[in-house]
PDB file of C-alpha atoms and ligand atoms in Angstrom:
ATOM      1  CA  MET A   1     -24.135  -1.964 -81.060  1.00 81.00           C
ATOM      2  CA  THR A   2     -23.567  -2.017 -77.442  1.00 92.00           C
ATOM      3  CA  TYR A   3     -21.087   0.164 -75.649  1.00 95.00           C
ATOM      4  CA  PHE A   4     -19.924  -2.245 -73.347  1.00 97.00           C
ATOM      5  CA  SER A   5     -18.880  -6.339 -73.556  1.00 97.00           C
ATOM      6  CA  GLU A   6     -20.755  -8.854 -72.625  1.00 96.00           C
ATOM      7  CA  ASP A   7     -18.268 -10.021 -70.393  1.00 97.00           C
ATOM      8  CA  GLN A   8     -17.834  -6.307 -69.051  1.00 97.00           C
ATOM      9  CA  TRP A   9     -21.086  -6.199 -68.165  1.00 97.00           C
ATOM     10  CA  LEU A  10     -21.090  -9.630 -66.399  1.00 97.00           C
ATOM     11  CA  ALA A  11     -18.046  -8.747 -64.507  1.00 98.00           C
ATOM     12  CA  TRP A  12     -20.246  -5.572 -63.148  1.00 98.00           C
ATOM     13  CA  ILE A  13     -23.620  -7.379 -62.677  1.00 97.00           C
ATOM     14  CA  ASP A  14     -21.551 -10.177 -60.754  1.00 97.00           C
ATOM     15  CA  GLN A  15     -20.281  -8.035 -58.509  1.00 97.00           C
ATOM     16  CA  LEU A  16     -23.595  -6.054 -57.918  1.00 97.00           C
ATOM     17  CA  SER A  17     -25.554  -9.446 -57.069  1.00 96.00           C
ATOM     18  CA  GLU A  18     -22.540 -10.718 -54.857  1.00 96.00           C
ATOM     19  CA  ASP A  19     -21.905  -7.421 -52.731  1.00 96.00           C
ATOM     20  CA  ASN A  20     -25.243  -5.842 -53.618  1.00 97.00           C
ATOM     21  CA  TYR A  21     -22.991  -2.933 -54.986  1.00 98.00           C
ATOM     22  CA  VAL A  22     -20.355  -2.301 -57.880  1.00 98.00           C
ATOM     23  CA  ILE A  23     -17.936   0.853 -57.923  1.00 98.00           C
ATOM     24  CA  VAL A  24     -16.759   1.332 -61.820  1.00 98.00           C
ATOM     25  CA  ASP A  25     -14.329   3.971 -62.182  1.00 98.00           C
ATOM     26  CA  ASP A  26     -13.661   5.899 -66.230  1.00 98.00           C
ATOM     27  CA  PHE A  27     -17.174   4.104 -66.758  1.00 98.00           C
ATOM     28  CA  LEU A  28     -18.083   6.664 -69.799  1.00 97.00           C
ATOM     29  CA  PRO A  29     -15.966   7.051 -72.788  1.00 96.00           C
ATOM     30  CA  GLU A  30     -14.300  10.762 -71.953  1.00 96.00           C
ATOM     31  CA  VAL A  31     -16.785  12.286 -75.276  1.00 96.00           C
ATOM     32  CA  LEU A  32     -19.672  11.151 -73.430  1.00 97.00           C
ATOM     33  CA  PHE A  33     -18.467  12.355 -69.792  1.00 98.00           C
ATOM     34  CA  LYS A  34     -17.571  15.512 -71.462  1.00 97.00           C
ATOM     35  CA  ASP A  35     -21.521  15.906 -72.724  1.00 97.00           C
ATOM     36  CA  ILE A  36     -22.483  15.632 -69.126  1.00 98.00           C
ATOM     37  CA  ASP A  37     -20.426  17.844 -67.862  1.00 98.00           C
ATOM     38  CA  ALA A  38     -21.341  20.315 -70.367  1.00 98.00           C
ATOM     39  CA  PHE A  39     -25.311  19.557 -69.870  1.00 98.00           C
ATOM     40  CA  PHE A  40     -24.835  20.024 -66.203  1.00 98.00           C
ATOM     41  CA  VAL A  41     -23.327  23.654 -66.805  1.00 98.00           C
ATOM     42  CA  THR A  42     -26.134  24.709 -69.038  1.00 98.00           C
ATOM     43  CA  LYS A  43     -28.603  23.565 -66.836  1.00 98.00           C
ATOM     44  CA  THR A  44     -26.906  25.414 -63.674  1.00 97.00           C
ATOM     45  CA  ALA A  45     -26.858  28.469 -65.803  1.00 98.00           C
ATOM     46  CA  GLU A  46     -30.778  28.361 -66.331  1.00 97.00           C
ATOM     47  CA  ASP A  47     -31.241  27.965 -63.133  1.00 97.00           C
ATOM     48  CA  VAL A  48     -33.763  24.947 -63.442  1.00 97.00           C
ATOM     49  CA  PHE A  49     -32.298  23.167 -60.364  1.00 98.00           C
ATOM     50  CA  LYS A  50     -35.275  22.894 -57.598  1.00 96.00           C
ATOM     51  CA  LYS A  51     -34.605  22.100 -54.108  1.00 95.00           C
ATOM     52  CA  ALA A  52     -34.937  18.313 -53.619  1.00 93.00           C
ATOM     53  CA  GLN A  53     -37.985  16.932 -51.310  1.00 88.00           C
ATOM     54  CA  ILE A  54     -38.664  13.856 -48.998  1.00 85.00           C
ATOM     55  CA  GLY A  55     -41.257  11.451 -49.042  1.00 78.00           C
ATOM     56  CA  THR A  56     -43.946  10.591 -51.442  1.00 71.00           C
ATOM     57  CA  ASN A  57     -46.212  12.301 -53.685  1.00 69.00           C
ATOM     58  CA  THR A  58     -48.881  12.594 -51.020  1.00 68.00           C
ATOM     59  CA  ALA A  59     -46.194  13.900 -48.380  1.00 72.00           C
ATOM     60  CA  LEU A  60     -43.488  15.912 -50.077  1.00 80.00           C
ATOM     61  CA  THR A  61     -41.457  18.263 -47.883  1.00 80.00           C
ATOM     62  CA  VAL A  62     -38.438  19.927 -48.241  1.00 82.00           C
ATOM     63  CA  ALA A  63     -35.894  18.546 -45.341  1.00 81.00           C
ATOM     64  CA  PRO A  64     -32.745  20.587 -45.366  1.00 82.00           C
ATOM     65  CA  ASP A  65     -31.816  18.510 -41.985  1.00 88.00           C
ATOM     66  CA  ILE A  66     -32.075  15.605 -44.192  1.00 93.00           C
ATOM     67  CA  ARG A  67     -31.142  16.320 -47.380  1.00 95.00           C
ATOM     68  CA  GLY A  68     -29.815  19.620 -49.154  1.00 96.00           C
ATOM     69  CA  ASP A  69     -28.939  18.815 -52.419  1.00 97.00           C
ATOM     70  CA  TYR A  70     -31.103  20.450 -55.526  1.00 97.00           C
ATOM     71  CA  ILE A  71     -32.281  18.560 -58.421  1.00 97.00           C
ATOM     72  CA  TYR A  72     -32.977  18.491 -62.189  1.00 98.00           C
ATOM     73  CA  TRP A  73     -35.567  15.396 -63.492  1.00 97.00           C
ATOM     74  CA  LEU A  74     -34.488  14.382 -66.995  1.00 98.00           C
ATOM     75  CA  ASP A  75     -36.606  14.061 -69.697  1.00 97.00           C
ATOM     76  CA  PRO A  76     -35.184  12.053 -72.633  1.00 97.00           C
ATOM     77  CA  ALA A  77     -37.676  12.799 -74.910  1.00 97.00           C
ATOM     78  CA  VAL A  78     -36.137  16.986 -74.233  1.00 97.00           C
ATOM     79  CA  ASP A  79     -32.904  16.365 -73.004  1.00 97.00           C
ATOM     80  CA  ILE A  80     -31.728  15.220 -76.323  1.00 97.00           C
ATOM     81  CA  SER A  81     -27.746  16.019 -75.906  1.00 96.00           C
ATOM     82  CA  LEU A  82     -27.851  13.065 -73.221  1.00 97.00           C
ATOM     83  CA  THR A  83     -29.287  10.401 -75.560  1.00 97.00           C
ATOM     84  CA  PRO A  84     -26.125   8.266 -75.851  1.00 97.00           C
ATOM     85  CA  VAL A  85     -26.372   8.162 -71.889  1.00 97.00           C
ATOM     86  CA  PHE A  86     -29.917   6.962 -72.124  1.00 98.00           C
ATOM     87  CA  GLU A  87     -29.059   4.376 -74.297  1.00 97.00           C
ATOM     88  CA  ILE A  88     -26.491   2.965 -71.666  1.00 98.00           C
ATOM     89  CA  ILE A  89     -28.934   2.897 -69.087  1.00 98.00           C
ATOM     90  CA  ARG A  90     -31.328   1.082 -71.493  1.00 97.00           C
ATOM     91  CA  GLU A  91     -28.087  -1.216 -72.154  1.00 97.00           C
ATOM     92  CA  CYS A  92     -27.506  -1.470 -68.463  1.00 97.00           C
ATOM     93  CA  ILE A  93     -31.289  -2.753 -67.709  1.00 97.00           C
ATOM     94  CA  GLU A  94     -31.314  -5.115 -70.708  1.00 96.00           C
ATOM     95  CA  LYS A  95     -28.090  -6.762 -69.321  1.00 97.00           C
ATOM     96  CA  LEU A  96     -29.528  -7.089 -65.907  1.00 97.00           C
ATOM     97  CA  ASN A  97     -32.509  -8.126 -67.174  1.00 96.00           C
ATOM     98  CA  ARG A  98     -30.957 -10.971 -68.965  1.00 95.00           C
ATOM     99  CA  TYR A  99     -28.774 -11.881 -66.263  1.00 94.00           C
ATOM    100  CA  CYS A 100     -30.982 -11.096 -63.218  1.00 90.00           C
ATOM    101  CA  TYR A 101     -34.356 -11.710 -64.000  1.00 87.00           C
ATOM    102  CA  LEU A 102     -35.057  -8.255 -62.854  1.00 90.00           C
ATOM    103  CA  SER A 103     -38.177  -7.279 -64.913  1.00 91.00           C
ATOM    104  CA  LEU A 104     -36.878  -3.608 -64.835  1.00 95.00           C
ATOM    105  CA  LYS A 105     -38.699  -1.477 -67.096  1.00 93.00           C
ATOM    106  CA  GLU A 106     -38.252   2.074 -66.781  1.00 94.00           C
ATOM    107  CA  PHE A 107     -35.569   4.656 -65.634  1.00 96.00           C
ATOM    108  CA  GLU A 108     -35.640   8.185 -63.903  1.00 95.00           C
ATOM    109  CA  PHE A 109     -32.806  10.054 -63.374  1.00 98.00           C
ATOM    110  CA  HIS A 110     -31.853  13.513 -62.094  1.00 98.00           C
ATOM    111  CA  LEU A 111     -28.858  15.793 -62.352  1.00 98.00           C
ATOM    112  CA  ALA A 112     -27.785  16.438 -58.371  1.00 98.00           C
ATOM    113  CA  LEU A 113     -26.197  19.540 -57.154  1.00 98.00           C
ATOM    114  CA  TYR A 114     -24.823  19.640 -53.406  1.00 98.00           C
ATOM    115  CA  PRO A 115     -24.005  23.393 -52.506  1.00 98.00           C
ATOM    116  CA  GLU A 116     -21.238  23.578 -49.856  1.00 98.00           C
ATOM    117  CA  LYS A 117     -22.079  22.194 -46.587  1.00 98.00           C
ATOM    118  CA  THR A 118     -24.941  20.342 -47.838  1.00 98.00           C
ATOM    119  CA  PHE A 119     -25.146  16.368 -47.140  1.00 98.00           C
ATOM    120  CA  TYR A 120     -28.138  13.481 -47.277  1.00 97.00           C
ATOM    121  CA  LYS A 121     -28.526  11.460 -44.013  1.00 97.00           C
ATOM    122  CA  ARG A 122     -28.692   7.816 -43.925  1.00 97.00           C
ATOM    123  CA  HIS A 123     -31.518   6.484 -45.901  1.00 95.00           C
ATOM    124  CA  ILE A 124     -32.661   3.649 -48.046  1.00 94.00           C
ATOM    125  CA  ASP A 125     -33.964   4.484 -51.695  1.00 94.00           C
ATOM    126  CA  GLN A 126     -36.667   2.213 -51.788  1.00 89.00           C
ATOM    127  CA  PHE A 127     -39.838   3.181 -49.718  1.00 75.00           C
ATOM    128  CA  LYS A 128     -42.641   1.089 -48.229  1.00 65.00           C
ATOM    129  CA  ASN A 129     -45.145   2.939 -50.263  1.00 66.00           C
ATOM    130  CA  ARG A 130     -43.351   3.180 -53.174  1.00 69.00           C
ATOM    131  CA  SER A 131     -41.494   0.274 -53.966  1.00 76.00           C
ATOM    132  CA  ASN A 132     -39.947   0.399 -57.810  1.00 90.00           C
ATOM    133  CA  ARG A 133     -36.842   1.612 -57.468  1.00 93.00           C
ATOM    134  CA  MET A 134     -34.526  -1.538 -57.941  1.00 95.00           C
ATOM    135  CA  ILE A 135     -31.250  -0.423 -58.620  1.00 97.00           C
ATOM    136  CA  SER A 136     -29.719   2.939 -58.070  1.00 98.00           C
ATOM    137  CA  VAL A 137     -27.420   4.505 -59.927  1.00 98.00           C
ATOM    138  CA  ILE A 138     -24.463   7.472 -59.412  1.00 98.00           C
ATOM    139  CA  LEU A 139     -22.431   8.922 -61.960  1.00 98.00           C
ATOM    140  CA  TYR A 140     -19.866  11.730 -60.589  1.00 98.00           C
ATOM    141  CA  LEU A 141     -18.990  14.670 -62.035  1.00 98.00           C
ATOM    142  CA  ASN A 142     -16.557  16.264 -59.890  1.00 98.00           C
ATOM    143  CA  LYS A 143     -13.320  16.542 -62.171  1.00 97.00           C
ATOM    144  CA  ASP A 144     -11.300  18.497 -59.333  1.00 95.00           C
ATOM    145  CA  TRP A 145     -12.577  16.724 -56.154  1.00 98.00           C
ATOM    146  CA  GLN A 146      -9.612  16.194 -53.582  1.00 97.00           C
ATOM    147  CA  SER A 147      -9.223  14.482 -50.572  1.00 96.00           C
ATOM    148  CA  GLY A 148     -10.952  16.546 -47.784  1.00 97.00           C
ATOM    149  CA  ASP A 149     -13.523  17.867 -50.047  1.00 98.00           C
ATOM    150  CA  GLY A 150     -16.150  15.956 -48.432  1.00 98.00           C
ATOM    151  CA  GLY A 151     -19.469  14.513 -50.162  1.00 98.00           C
ATOM    152  CA  GLU A 152     -18.243  11.084 -49.829  1.00 98.00           C
ATOM    153  CA  LEU A 153     -20.570   8.206 -50.418  1.00 98.00           C
ATOM    154  CA  LYS A 154     -21.066   6.170 -47.485  1.00 98.00           C
ATOM    155  CA  ILE A 155     -22.426   2.744 -47.967  1.00 98.00           C
ATOM    156  CA  TYR A 156     -23.549   0.641 -45.198  1.00 98.00           C
ATOM    157  CA  LYS A 157     -22.522  -3.191 -45.994  1.00 97.00           C
ATOM    158  CA  ASP A 158     -24.003  -6.250 -44.950  1.00 93.00           C
ATOM    159  CA  ASN A 159     -21.368  -7.338 -42.560  1.00 94.00           C
ATOM    160  CA  GLY A 160     -21.355  -4.278 -40.562  1.00 95.00           C
ATOM    161  CA  GLU A 161     -18.510  -2.684 -42.419  1.00 97.00           C
ATOM    162  CA  GLU A 162     -19.147   0.823 -43.870  1.00 98.00           C
ATOM    163  CA  LEU A 163     -17.446   1.961 -47.268  1.00 98.00           C
ATOM    164  CA  VAL A 164     -16.634   5.511 -47.868  1.00 98.00           C
ATOM    165  CA  VAL A 165     -16.519   6.243 -51.550  1.00 98.00           C
ATOM    166  CA  ASN A 166     -15.166   9.296 -52.744  1.00 98.00           C
ATOM    167  CA  PRO A 167     -17.255  10.823 -55.576  1.00 98.00           C
ATOM    168  CA  LEU A 168     -14.702  11.186 -58.090  1.00 98.00           C
ATOM    169  CA  ALA A 169     -15.277  12.441 -61.768  1.00 98.00           C
ATOM    170  CA  ASN A 170     -16.778   9.264 -64.057  1.00 98.00           C
ATOM    171  CA  ARG A 171     -16.990   7.157 -61.306  1.00 98.00           C
ATOM    172  CA  LEU A 172     -20.090   5.025 -61.267  1.00 98.00           C
ATOM    173  CA  VAL A 173     -21.883   3.754 -58.492  1.00 98.00           C
ATOM    174  CA  MET A 174     -24.392   1.127 -58.642  1.00 98.00           C
ATOM    175  CA  PHE A 175     -26.474  -0.541 -55.508  1.00 98.00           C
ATOM    176  CA  ASN A 176     -29.495  -2.541 -54.493  1.00 97.00           C
ATOM    177  CA  SER A 177     -31.790   0.376 -53.864  1.00 96.00           C
ATOM    178  CA  ALA A 178     -33.539  -1.728 -51.138  1.00 94.00           C
ATOM    179  CA  LYS A 179     -30.915  -3.527 -49.664  1.00 95.00           C
ATOM    180  CA  VAL A 180     -27.943  -0.907 -49.454  1.00 97.00           C
ATOM    181  CA  PRO A 181     -28.193   1.706 -46.707  1.00 97.00           C
ATOM    182  CA  HIS A 182     -26.086   5.015 -47.500  1.00 98.00           C
ATOM    183  CA  GLU A 183     -25.881   8.732 -46.700  1.00 98.00           C
ATOM    184  CA  VAL A 184     -23.527  11.738 -48.424  1.00 98.00           C
ATOM    185  CA  LEU A 185     -21.648  13.128 -46.173  1.00 98.00           C
ATOM    186  CA  VAL A 186     -21.285  16.820 -45.652  1.00 98.00           C
ATOM    187  CA  THR A 187     -19.384  18.553 -48.832  1.00 98.00           C
ATOM    188  CA  HIS A 188     -17.244  21.221 -48.416  1.00 98.00           C
ATOM    189  CA  LYS A 189     -17.428  21.796 -52.149  1.00 98.00           C
ATOM    190  CA  THR A 190     -20.205  22.165 -54.523  1.00 98.00           C
ATOM    191  CA  ARG A 191     -20.752  18.220 -54.821  1.00 98.00           C
ATOM    192  CA  ARG A 192     -22.347  16.845 -58.424  1.00 98.00           C
ATOM    193  CA  SER A 193     -23.789  13.819 -59.891  1.00 98.00           C
ATOM    194  CA  LEU A 194     -26.518  12.271 -62.242  1.00 98.00           C
ATOM    195  CA  THR A 195     -28.420  10.205 -60.021  1.00 98.00           C
ATOM    196  CA  GLY A 196     -31.134   7.673 -61.049  1.00 97.00           C
ATOM    197  CA  TRP A 197     -33.004   4.693 -60.357  1.00 96.00           C
ATOM    198  CA  LEU A 198     -33.868   1.549 -62.635  1.00 97.00           C
ATOM    199  CA  LEU A 199     -37.646   1.012 -62.234  1.00 95.00           C
ATOM    200  CA  TYR A 200     -39.688  -2.367 -61.746  1.00 91.00           C
ATOM    201  CA  LYS A 201     -42.661  -0.924 -63.210  1.00 73.00           C
ATOM    202  CA  PRO A 202     -42.812   2.484 -65.542  1.00 59.00           C
ATOM    203  CA  SER A 203     -43.878   5.439 -63.155  1.00 56.00           C
ATOM    204  CA  THR A 204     -47.136   6.564 -63.385  1.00 57.00           C
ATOM    205  CA  ILE A 205     -47.548  10.390 -64.558  1.00 49.00           C
ATOM    206  CA  GLY A 206     -47.424  13.288 -62.870  1.00 48.00           C
ATOM    207  CA  PHE A 207     -46.188  11.203 -60.135  1.00 49.00           C
ATOM    208  CA  LEU A 208     -43.583  10.802 -57.178  1.00 51.00           C
ATOM    209  CA  LYS A 209     -41.005  12.414 -57.728  1.00 50.00           C
ATOM    210  CA  ILE A 210     -38.809  13.397 -54.891  1.00 45.00           C
TER     211      ILE A 210
HETATM  212  C1  LIG B 301     -29.654   9.530 -53.484  1.00 51.29           C
HETATM  213  C2  LIG B 301     -28.548   9.456 -52.897  1.00 51.29           C
HETATM  214  C3  LIG B 301     -26.117   9.258 -53.575  1.00 51.29           C
HETATM  215  C4  LIG B 301     -24.886  10.102 -53.978  1.00 51.29           C
HETATM  216  O1  LIG B 301     -29.753  10.491 -54.419  1.00 51.29           O
HETATM  217  O2  LIG B 301     -30.555   9.298 -53.127  1.00 51.29           O
HETATM  218  O3  LIG B 301     -28.077   8.642 -51.723  1.00 51.29           O
HETATM  219  O4  LIG B 301     -23.835   9.970 -53.385  1.00 51.29           O
HETATM  220  N1  LIG B 301     -27.218   9.793 -53.578  1.00 51.29           N
HETATM  221  O5  LIG B 301     -24.878  11.153 -54.344  1.00 51.29           O
HETATM  222 MN1  LIG B 302     -29.831   7.452 -51.850  1.00 51.29          MN
END
């Protein structure tokens, strides 16, 4: 059983290959979106979010002038209420491997919470000394987002154009982690997302979480 049809995956993957990014509105079935939303609320109440850092494991540092989000790393073995979401991520990996010959093996995802006035300066998601992040995946969870609330994702395109993406609930953005510079503009309201990466090789234990 698959969540999305072959044609649907092909259309998304075509666009990803062509533009290095794809945006899909109303991505998850409503019930799954609600599960993530409820999970996020639970984790917020449990106070498990940690200040996100930059760098890799040898040189991790909190840098509020670069990024101001708080994150909670997901563990598919523990966070079982999100099992269907992990199944969709695996389905995505399988399709990308089939149609893009990508050799994706694993994934790592976290919940991300940007408090008011925070941002993430322009960057790319692949690092020189840690190049296994192939595809970045973001699902926005901001149900009442309105124009003027800020927190938009800005994508810097190959052709020099800039694309501003509103972080609307159930909007999925995927892009090539090595090729797409991007930033999160200052948010004027709490901004929430499920964010992760499809990985070329399994991450090592104990490891490079930033
Ligand atoms: C990131 C990132 C973008 C977004 O976490 O690396 O760039 O829109 N997130 O949340
Ligand atoms: Mn990023």
